Tab-separated table of C-alpha atoms in Angstrom:
chain	number	residue	atom	x	y	z
G	22	MET	CA	70.115	-14.733	-46.795
G	23	ARG	CA	71.561	-11.804	-44.822
G	24	TYR	CA	72.497	-8.627	-46.670
G	25	PRO	CA	75.202	-6.170	-45.569
G	26	THR	CA	73.840	-3.526	-43.251
G	27	THR	CA	76.704	-1.019	-43.259
G	28	SER	CA	75.728	2.318	-44.839
G	29	THR	CA	72.788	0.811	-46.712
G	30	LYS	CA	70.797	4.032	-46.406
G	31	ARG	CA	71.979	7.481	-47.386
G	32	SER	CA	70.687	10.639	-45.803
G	33	ALA	CA	68.650	13.006	-47.940
G	34	THR	CA	71.538	15.507	-47.785
G	35	SER	CA	74.059	12.895	-48.996
G	36	ALA	CA	71.789	11.833	-51.844
G	37	ARG	CA	71.349	15.429	-52.988
G	38	THR	CA	75.106	16.047	-52.801
G	39	THR	CA	75.909	12.950	-54.882
G	40	SER	CA	73.264	13.884	-57.435
G	41	SER	CA	74.736	17.383	-57.732
G	42	ARG	CA	78.211	15.935	-58.264
G	43	ARG	CA	76.961	13.648	-61.021
G	44	ARG	CA	75.362	16.560	-62.805
G	45	ALA	CA	78.536	18.585	-62.411
G	46	ARG	CA	80.619	15.801	-63.993
G	47	THR	CA	78.342	15.598	-67.020
G	48	PRO	CA	79.381	18.185	-69.632
G	49	ALA	CA	76.607	19.970	-71.456
G	50	ALA	CA	78.089	18.845	-74.786
G	51	ALA	CA	77.444	15.206	-73.844
G	52	THR	CA	73.771	15.731	-74.555
G	53	ARG	CA	73.594	15.589	-78.320
G	54	PRO	CA	70.931	17.894	-79.777
G	55	ARG	CA	68.352	16.272	-82.004
G	56	ARG	CA	68.563	17.437	-85.577
G	57	ARG	CA	65.418	19.225	-86.652
G	58	PRO	CA	65.212	20.911	-90.063
G	59	PRO	CA	63.620	24.370	-90.375
G	60	GLY	CA	59.846	24.166	-90.543
G	61	TRP	CA	59.691	20.599	-89.214
G	62	ARG	CA	56.695	21.376	-87.017
G	63	SER	CA	54.617	22.221	-90.072
G	64	SER	CA	55.071	18.655	-91.299
G	65	LEU	CA	53.282	17.186	-88.288
G	66	ARG	CA	49.807	15.828	-88.898
G	67	PRO	CA	47.178	13.951	-86.873
G	68	SER	CA	47.650	10.219	-86.330
G	69	ALA	CA	47.319	7.968	-89.359
G	70	PRO	CA	43.889	6.389	-89.895
G	71	THR	CA	43.596	2.961	-88.326
G	72	THR	CA	42.527	-0.149	-90.217
G	73	SER	CA	41.549	-3.647	-89.233
G	74	THR	CA	43.877	-6.643	-89.552
G	75	SER	CA	41.843	-7.982	-92.476
G	76	GLU	CA	42.170	-4.644	-94.295
G	77	THR	CA	45.916	-4.646	-93.757
G	78	ARG	CA	46.344	-8.188	-95.090
G	79	SER	CA	44.216	-7.600	-98.184
G	80	GLY	CA	45.650	-4.182	-98.974
G	81	ALA	CA	42.278	-2.474	-98.518
G	82	GLY	CA	42.600	0.950	-96.963
G	83	ALA	CA	46.174	1.302	-98.209
G	84	GLY	CA	45.161	4.268	-100.339
G	85	ALA	CA	43.908	6.196	-97.313
G	86	ARG	CA	47.067	5.426	-95.354
G	87	ALA	CA	49.289	6.345	-98.289
G	88	GLY	CA	47.415	9.638	-98.700
G	89	TRP	CA	47.935	10.447	-95.034
G	90	LEU	CA	51.622	9.571	-95.310
G	91	ARG	CA	52.133	11.848	-98.300
G	92	SER	CA	50.474	14.782	-96.532
G	93	ALA	CA	52.405	14.118	-93.314
G	94	LEU	CA	55.736	14.253	-95.124
G	95	VAL	CA	55.171	17.487	-97.051
G	96	GLY	CA	58.345	19.540	-96.666
G	97	HIS	CA	60.114	16.799	-94.715
G	98	PRO	CA	63.735	16.135	-95.740
G	99	LEU	CA	63.123	12.384	-95.952
G	100	GLY	CA	60.744	12.875	-98.856
G	101	GLU	CA	57.975	10.372	-99.492
G	102	ILE	CA	58.727	7.040	-97.807
G	103	VAL	CA	57.599	4.313	-100.191
G	104	GLN	CA	59.564	1.224	-99.156
G	105	VAL	CA	61.027	-0.654	-96.194
G	106	ALA	CA	63.839	-3.131	-96.907
G	107	TYR	CA	65.363	-6.060	-95.020
G	108	VAL	CA	68.521	-8.060	-95.676
G	109	VAL	CA	67.820	-11.808	-95.827
G	110	ASN	CA	69.809	-14.959	-96.581
G	111	ASP	CA	67.381	-16.378	-99.160
G	112	VAL	CA	64.891	-14.083	-100.899
G	113	VAL	CA	62.512	-16.866	-101.965
G	114	GLU	CA	62.337	-18.495	-98.534
G	115	ALA	CA	62.024	-15.107	-96.831
G	116	ALA	CA	59.255	-14.010	-99.213
G	117	ARG	CA	57.247	-17.143	-98.413
G	118	ARG	CA	57.738	-16.544	-94.690
G	119	TRP	CA	56.634	-12.905	-94.876
G	120	ALA	CA	53.573	-13.847	-96.924
G	121	ASP	CA	52.592	-16.685	-94.592
G	122	ARG	CA	53.214	-14.970	-91.267
G	123	PHE	CA	52.583	-11.303	-91.958
G	124	GLY	CA	50.286	-11.218	-94.993
G	125	ALA	CA	52.712	-9.252	-97.172
G	126	GLY	CA	52.833	-9.896	-100.897
G	127	PRO	CA	52.595	-11.328	-103.399
G	128	PHE	CA	56.323	-11.001	-104.000
G	129	PHE	CA	58.046	-10.439	-107.318
G	130	VAL	CA	61.522	-11.990	-107.302
G	131	ARG	CA	64.460	-11.058	-109.486
G	132	HIS	CA	67.853	-12.767	-109.245
G	133	HIS	CA	71.275	-11.164	-109.754
G	134	ILE	CA	70.046	-7.662	-110.500
G	135	PRO	CA	72.570	-5.580	-112.430
G	136	MET	CA	73.584	-2.377	-110.645
G	137	HIS	CA	75.429	-0.241	-113.166
G	138	ASP	CA	78.059	2.365	-112.255
G	139	SER	CA	78.016	1.021	-108.711
G	140	VAL	CA	80.068	3.032	-106.209
G	141	HIS	CA	80.581	2.304	-102.516
G	142	ARG	CA	82.132	4.919	-100.211
G	143	GLY	CA	83.634	6.721	-103.189
G	144	ARG	CA	85.136	3.644	-104.874
G	145	PRO	CA	83.837	1.450	-107.719
G	146	ALA	CA	82.293	-1.708	-106.249
G	147	ARG	CA	80.343	-4.633	-107.637
G	148	PHE	CA	76.913	-5.067	-106.066
G	149	ASP	CA	75.525	-8.475	-107.053
G	150	HIS	CA	72.179	-8.971	-105.347
G	151	SER	CA	68.719	-10.489	-105.693
G	152	ASN	CA	65.491	-9.102	-104.298
G	153	ALA	CA	61.847	-9.856	-103.667
G	154	CYS	CA	59.334	-6.997	-103.618
G	155	GLY	CA	55.781	-7.164	-102.314
G	156	GLN	CA	53.199	-4.816	-100.848
G	157	TRP	CA	53.016	-4.462	-97.064
G	158	GLY	CA	50.111	-2.202	-96.181
G	159	ALA	CA	50.775	1.255	-97.619
G	160	VAL	CA	54.420	0.645	-98.541
G	161	MET	CA	56.506	-1.764	-100.575
G	162	LEU	CA	58.554	-4.374	-98.732
G	163	GLU	CA	61.895	-5.288	-100.310
G	164	LEU	CA	63.893	-8.348	-99.277
G	165	ILE	CA	67.563	-8.208	-100.334
G	166	GLU	CA	70.067	-11.033	-100.712
G	167	ASP	CA	73.670	-9.900	-101.253
G	168	HIS	CA	75.646	-12.532	-103.173
G	169	GLY	CA	79.005	-10.891	-102.543
G	170	THR	CA	81.284	-10.701	-99.541
G	171	GLY	CA	83.143	-7.506	-100.430
G	172	PRO	CA	82.305	-3.938	-99.414
G	173	SER	CA	78.720	-2.923	-100.184
G	174	VAL	CA	75.806	-1.016	-98.704
G	175	VAL	CA	74.597	-4.351	-97.323
G	176	ARG	CA	77.931	-5.216	-95.687
G	177	ASP	CA	77.932	-1.771	-94.058
G	178	LEU	CA	75.330	-3.210	-91.701
G	179	TYR	CA	75.438	-7.001	-91.936
G	180	ALA	CA	78.106	-9.678	-92.340
G	181	PRO	CA	77.328	-12.711	-94.548
G	182	GLY	CA	74.669	-14.821	-92.842
G	183	GLU	CA	73.155	-11.949	-90.848
G	184	GLU	CA	69.677	-10.525	-91.448
G	185	GLY	CA	67.807	-7.394	-90.441
G	186	LEU	CA	66.420	-3.980	-91.331
G	187	HIS	CA	68.520	-2.312	-94.024
G	188	HIS	CA	66.885	0.860	-95.371
G	189	VAL	CA	63.805	2.886	-96.099
G	190	ALA	CA	63.415	4.174	-99.661
G	191	CYS	CA	62.072	7.591	-100.570
G	192	PHE	CA	60.856	9.243	-103.750
G	193	VAL	CA	62.443	12.663	-104.291
G	194	ASP	CA	61.835	15.270	-106.987
G	195	ASP	CA	65.500	16.226	-107.413
G	196	LEU	CA	68.145	13.676	-106.453
G	197	ASP	CA	71.081	16.093	-106.414
G	198	ALA	CA	69.176	18.568	-104.255
G	199	ALA	CA	68.098	15.809	-101.860
G	200	VAL	CA	71.668	14.511	-101.519
G	201	ALA	CA	72.863	18.069	-100.856
G	202	GLY	CA	70.150	18.485	-98.226
G	203	TYR	CA	71.266	15.345	-96.412
G	204	ALA	CA	74.899	16.460	-96.664
G	205	ALA	CA	73.950	19.751	-94.998
G	206	LEU	CA	72.568	17.705	-92.096
G	207	GLY	CA	75.814	15.732	-91.837
G	208	TYR	CA	74.846	12.579	-93.752
G	209	GLU	CA	77.145	11.311	-96.502
G	210	VAL	CA	76.499	9.049	-99.489
G	211	ALA	CA	77.220	5.401	-98.667
G	212	GLY	CA	76.643	4.070	-102.171
G	213	SER	CA	75.169	4.870	-105.558
G	214	GLY	CA	74.468	3.398	-108.969
G	215	THR	CA	71.788	3.026	-111.613
G	216	ALA	CA	68.965	0.480	-111.689
G	217	TYR	CA	65.365	0.123	-112.845
G	218	GLY	CA	66.149	1.157	-116.402
G	219	GLN	CA	68.967	3.635	-115.760
G	220	THR	CA	67.330	5.240	-112.729
G	221	PRO	CA	69.986	6.863	-110.481
G	222	VAL	CA	69.922	5.488	-106.933
G	223	CYS	CA	71.667	6.849	-103.815
G	224	TYR	CA	72.032	5.294	-100.379
G	225	ILE	CA	72.494	7.885	-97.630
G	226	ASP	CA	74.318	6.868	-94.451
G	227	THR	CA	71.765	7.647	-91.742
G	228	ILE	CA	72.879	4.695	-89.616
G	229	SER	CA	74.124	6.772	-86.671
G	230	ASP	CA	70.723	8.373	-86.086
G	231	LEU	CA	68.209	5.952	-87.620
G	232	GLY	CA	69.979	2.599	-87.391
G	233	HIS	CA	69.610	2.022	-91.129
G	234	LEU	CA	70.378	3.559	-94.523
G	235	THR	CA	68.030	5.785	-96.520
G	236	GLU	CA	67.661	5.084	-100.245
G	237	LEU	CA	66.746	7.949	-102.575
G	238	TYR	CA	65.572	7.917	-106.170
G	239	VAL	CA	63.478	9.966	-108.571
G	240	PRO	CA	60.274	8.095	-109.532
G	241	THR	CA	60.848	7.554	-113.248
G	242	GLY	CA	58.112	6.020	-115.381
G	243	ARG	CA	59.516	2.494	-115.221
G	244	LEU	CA	60.056	2.690	-111.473
G	245	ARG	CA	56.559	4.039	-110.805
G	246	ASP	CA	55.128	1.325	-113.054
G	247	PHE	CA	56.828	-1.339	-110.959
G	248	TYR	CA	55.535	0.149	-107.713
G	249	ALA	CA	52.045	0.229	-109.237
G	250	LEU	CA	52.358	-3.411	-110.365
G	251	VAL	CA	53.269	-4.571	-106.867
G	252	ALA	CA	50.470	-2.563	-105.218
G	253	GLN	CA	47.840	-3.711	-107.713
G	254	ALA	CA	48.820	-7.360	-107.261
G	255	ALA	CA	48.113	-7.028	-103.529
G	256	ASP	CA	44.657	-5.507	-104.047
G	257	GLY	CA	42.224	-8.307	-103.212
G	258	TRP	CA	45.004	-10.903	-103.170
G	259	ASP	CA	43.860	-14.227	-101.665
G	260	GLY	CA	47.307	-15.515	-100.716
G	261	ALA	CA	47.757	-17.765	-103.740
G	262	ASP	CA	51.060	-17.871	-105.638
G	263	PRO	CA	52.960	-15.739	-103.093
G	264	VAL	CA	56.311	-15.813	-104.939
G	265	ARG	CA	56.485	-14.845	-108.603
G	266	LEU	CA	59.594	-14.580	-110.757
G	267	ARG	CA	60.081	-11.494	-112.914
G	268	GLU	CA	62.436	-10.760	-115.766
């Protein structure tokens, strides 16, 4: 095959001129500054300790990783990241798949979880969903199935039938202060409600920068007990009974 030969090579002067023009056409405001909170450098720590695949699957070494994570996030506006959540079409089938392929679990499944005082984008909204929660290394993994088709924090990212990463969840000491801190950075509340025994929950819209939502809640006794239950079930787990129903 013959390729065109006319003006296939530019002189060094022409290349420099074109490059200068491109830079001139690009306004400085087009480069969006990265948001960094005051004191963010002090939150940096050395790399997390590494563990073998067998340690990750069994949950061994999770305590060391969790300890590193807590120290690394001191003073960070995200708080303490304790959970990663995915939207799925069937929580039971997805839980079995995650346990079989990735060693997460065992999973505790609850269907049609009541979310009281549910609000989405400032308006009352019903949020009928089921979930499956299991340990995945140092954090909890939540699988969410939204049974509705109306506006919700799930539909903000995924239409019915779609799956993918939805949010990370963080423990915070003061929910109102944390929400105000996110608002100061330009992030608004996508949804809120109460769950886990009247525990207030907020979903912050961090989609534009992170690609997912950020869930915030104060670790009440009942909520911490559930996190402990899931983590303890994974300690030494042999893979048996990967999906367990809970009340």
